[in-house]
Amino acid sequence: MLNDTLPKYFDPRKNAAHEVTIEGRMLLSVFPELSAALASNEGDAFVHLSFRVDEDRRYIATGSIKSTVQVECQRCLEPTSVELEIDLSIGFVYDEDHAKNLPGDYDPVVMTDGEVVLADMVEQELLLALPIVAYHPESGCNPVALKYASSTDDAPDDEIKPNPFSILADLKVKKN
Ligand SMILES: [Zn+2]
């Protein structure tokens, strides 16, 4: 059973019992926290999830999230794209205590009233996968932006700028 439209909410127990597979695209602009961390929230993420009940009767989902996101290059401060490909292996749990009993190969996702908000789950996975720092590939930086970025970065420019009062003082001296 394949749904090509992603649901807003889902019941992991029901999906696992019916071995449901869902897949589709979500716009990056629906993720507020992620959007704030990106240079641009244009684009989307492709989500694929297959649900089942495992041998220990856990409700689980395996699948992937794929997306190309724009983040700020730390060298020239212009956007650079980063490809994210996240493998998912999720165990759905009732609470934090229940999560502690999950084997290490599952990431816990806590259900609220038996349901999970798909966008919240996908957003958390994308945030965790974002690189802490990103750069354009070698020599891929925007040269103009690079010059600007480096000149503002390490500039003890107090010494370079003439002090307006000292100019005034000079003028006064010359007048006299
Ligand atoms: Zn760059």
Short mmCIF file of C-alpha atoms and ligand atoms in Angstrom, two decimals:
data_model
loop_
_atom_site.label_atom_id
_atom_site.label_comp_id
_atom_site.label_asym_id
_atom_site.label_seq_id
_atom_site.Cartn_x
_atom_site.Cartn_y
_atom_site.Cartn_z
CA MET A 1 0.00 0.00 0.00
CA LEU A 2 1.58 3.25 -1.14
CA ASN A 3 0.26 6.73 -0.41
CA ASP A 4 1.79 9.30 -2.70
CA THR A 5 0.43 12.15 -0.64
CA LEU A 6 2.07 12.47 2.71
CA PRO A 7 -0.27 12.71 5.69
CA LYS A 8 -0.07 15.59 8.17
CA TYR A 9 -0.37 13.21 11.10
CA PHE A 10 -0.06 9.47 11.26
CA ASP A 11 -0.72 6.68 13.73
CA PRO A 12 2.48 4.57 13.77
CA ARG A 13 0.67 1.57 15.34
CA LYS A 14 -1.97 1.49 12.62
CA ASN A 15 0.61 2.04 9.86
CA ALA A 16 2.87 -0.68 11.27
CA ALA A 17 0.01 -3.15 11.57
CA HIS A 18 -0.92 -2.57 7.93
CA GLU A 19 2.72 -2.32 6.75
CA VAL A 20 1.98 1.01 5.11
CA THR A 21 4.57 2.78 2.94
CA ILE A 22 4.32 6.53 2.45
CA GLU A 23 6.41 8.77 0.25
CA GLY A 24 6.30 12.22 -1.23
CA ARG A 25 7.79 15.69 -1.19
CA MET A 26 7.54 18.34 1.50
CA LEU A 27 8.44 21.98 0.86
CA LEU A 28 11.32 23.19 3.04
CA SER A 29 9.31 26.35 3.74
CA VAL A 30 6.92 24.35 5.97
CA PHE A 31 9.76 23.85 8.50
CA PRO A 32 10.16 27.07 10.53
CA GLU A 33 13.21 26.05 12.59
CA LEU A 34 15.03 24.63 9.60
CA SER A 35 14.17 27.68 7.46
CA ALA A 36 15.81 29.90 10.09
CA ALA A 37 19.01 27.86 9.87
CA LEU A 38 19.20 27.95 6.07
CA ALA A 39 20.39 30.63 3.64
CA SER A 40 17.20 29.98 1.62
CA ASN A 41 14.23 27.72 2.26
CA GLU A 42 13.49 27.14 -1.42
CA GLY A 43 13.34 23.51 -2.46
CA ASP A 44 11.88 20.41 -0.93
CA ALA A 45 12.64 17.16 0.83
CA PHE A 46 11.73 13.74 -0.48
CA VAL A 47 10.47 11.48 2.28
CA HIS A 48 10.07 7.71 2.13
CA LEU A 49 8.90 5.63 5.11
CA SER A 50 7.94 1.96 5.41
CA PHE A 51 6.20 0.90 8.60
CA ARG A 52 6.17 -2.51 10.21
CA VAL A 53 6.01 -4.32 13.54
CA ASP A 54 9.38 -5.88 14.37
CA GLU A 55 10.04 -9.28 15.98
CA ASP A 56 9.84 -7.71 19.45
CA ARG A 57 6.47 -6.14 18.61
CA ARG A 58 7.87 -2.63 18.34
CA TYR A 59 6.27 -0.15 15.95
CA ILE A 60 9.04 0.89 13.61
CA ALA A 61 9.64 2.69 10.34
CA THR A 62 12.62 2.56 8.02
CA GLY A 63 13.26 4.79 5.04
CA SER A 64 15.03 7.95 3.99
CA ILE A 65 14.86 11.70 3.61
CA LYS A 66 16.67 13.36 0.70
CA SER A 67 17.07 17.06 0.20
CA THR A 68 19.39 19.69 -1.21
CA VAL A 69 19.53 22.69 1.10
CA GLN A 70 21.15 26.12 0.82
CA VAL A 71 23.41 27.08 3.72
CA GLU A 72 25.80 29.98 4.21
CA CYS A 73 29.38 29.30 3.14
CA GLN A 74 31.61 30.14 6.10
CA ARG A 75 34.35 31.50 3.82
CA CYS A 76 32.46 33.93 1.53
CA LEU A 77 29.06 34.07 3.35
CA GLU A 78 27.18 33.36 0.10
CA PRO A 79 24.73 30.42 -0.17
CA THR A 80 26.18 27.03 -1.02
CA SER A 81 24.17 23.85 -1.51
CA VAL A 82 24.55 20.77 0.62
CA GLU A 83 23.01 17.40 -0.23
CA LEU A 84 21.43 15.61 2.66
CA GLU A 85 20.67 11.93 2.47
CA ILE A 86 19.38 10.58 5.75
CA ASP A 87 18.76 6.91 6.45
CA LEU A 88 15.92 6.45 8.89
CA SER A 89 15.39 3.67 11.37
CA ILE A 90 12.76 4.86 13.80
CA GLY A 91 11.17 3.22 16.81
CA PHE A 92 7.92 4.84 17.94
CA VAL A 93 7.59 5.13 21.71
CA TYR A 94 5.02 6.35 24.24
CA ASP A 95 7.41 8.46 26.33
CA GLU A 96 11.06 9.11 27.22
CA ASP A 97 11.19 6.08 29.57
CA HIS A 98 9.93 3.84 26.83
CA ALA A 99 12.60 5.31 24.53
CA LYS A 100 15.36 4.04 26.89
CA ASN A 101 14.29 0.46 26.17
CA LEU A 102 14.83 0.83 22.44
CA PRO A 103 17.86 -0.92 20.97
CA GLY A 104 20.57 1.51 19.84
CA ASP A 105 19.92 1.04 16.15
CA TYR A 106 16.54 2.79 16.40
CA ASP A 107 16.03 6.53 16.78
CA PRO A 108 13.15 7.13 19.18
CA VAL A 109 10.20 9.27 18.12
CA VAL A 110 7.65 9.96 20.84
CA MET A 111 3.96 9.65 19.93
CA THR A 112 1.48 12.23 21.22
CA ASP A 113 -1.96 10.74 21.83
CA GLY A 114 -0.89 7.85 19.63
CA GLU A 115 0.03 10.09 16.73
CA VAL A 116 3.06 11.76 15.19
CA VAL A 117 3.13 15.05 13.26
CA LEU A 118 5.07 14.14 10.12
CA ALA A 119 6.50 17.64 9.53
CA ASP A 120 7.88 17.83 13.10
CA MET A 121 9.58 14.47 12.75
CA VAL A 122 11.08 15.25 9.34
CA GLU A 123 12.23 18.71 10.48
CA GLN A 124 14.09 17.27 13.48
CA GLU A 125 15.86 14.73 11.27
CA LEU A 126 16.89 17.45 8.79
CA LEU A 127 18.16 19.73 11.57
CA LEU A 128 20.29 16.91 13.00
CA ALA A 129 21.75 16.20 9.57
CA LEU A 130 22.73 19.82 8.80
CA PRO A 131 26.49 20.35 8.75
CA ILE A 132 27.78 22.61 11.53
CA VAL A 133 29.91 24.52 9.02
CA ALA A 134 29.74 24.43 5.24
CA TYR A 135 31.99 25.76 2.49
CA HIS A 136 31.84 26.03 -1.26
CA PRO A 137 34.01 23.40 -2.94
CA GLU A 138 37.63 24.47 -3.51
CA SER A 139 37.73 27.84 -5.36
CA GLY A 140 33.93 27.84 -5.72
CA CYS A 141 33.49 30.92 -3.57
CA ASN A 142 32.12 34.13 -4.99
CA PRO A 143 35.33 36.22 -5.37
CA VAL A 144 33.61 39.55 -4.72
CA ALA A 145 31.82 38.27 -1.64
CA LEU A 146 35.01 36.58 -0.49
CA LYS A 147 36.95 39.83 -0.62
CA TYR A 148 34.20 41.58 1.30
CA ALA A 149 33.89 38.79 3.86
CA SER A 150 37.60 38.60 4.57
CA SER A 151 38.09 42.37 4.75
CA THR A 152 35.32 42.74 7.34
CA ASP A 153 36.41 39.66 9.26
CA ASP A 154 39.95 40.39 10.34
CA ALA A 155 40.08 44.13 10.11
CA PRO A 156 41.47 46.11 13.02
CA ASP A 157 40.20 49.02 10.93
CA ASP A 158 40.18 51.55 13.78
CA GLU A 159 43.78 52.29 12.85
CA ILE A 160 43.05 52.66 9.13
CA LYS A 161 40.13 55.07 9.41
CA PRO A 162 41.30 58.61 10.05
CA ASN A 163 39.90 60.04 13.22
CA PRO A 164 37.57 62.91 12.17
CA PHE A 165 38.67 65.00 15.15
CA SER A 166 42.31 64.76 14.25
CA ILE A 167 41.44 66.00 10.73
CA LEU A 168 39.64 68.98 12.26
CA ALA A 169 42.63 69.64 14.44
CA ASP A 170 44.91 69.56 11.39
CA LEU A 171 42.70 72.05 9.56
CA LYS A 172 42.74 74.38 12.53
CA VAL A 173 46.49 74.24 12.70
CA LYS A 174 46.81 75.03 8.99
CA LYS A 175 44.42 77.99 9.23
CA ASN A 176 46.36 79.61 11.99
ZN ZN B 1 32.07 30.36 -0.42
#
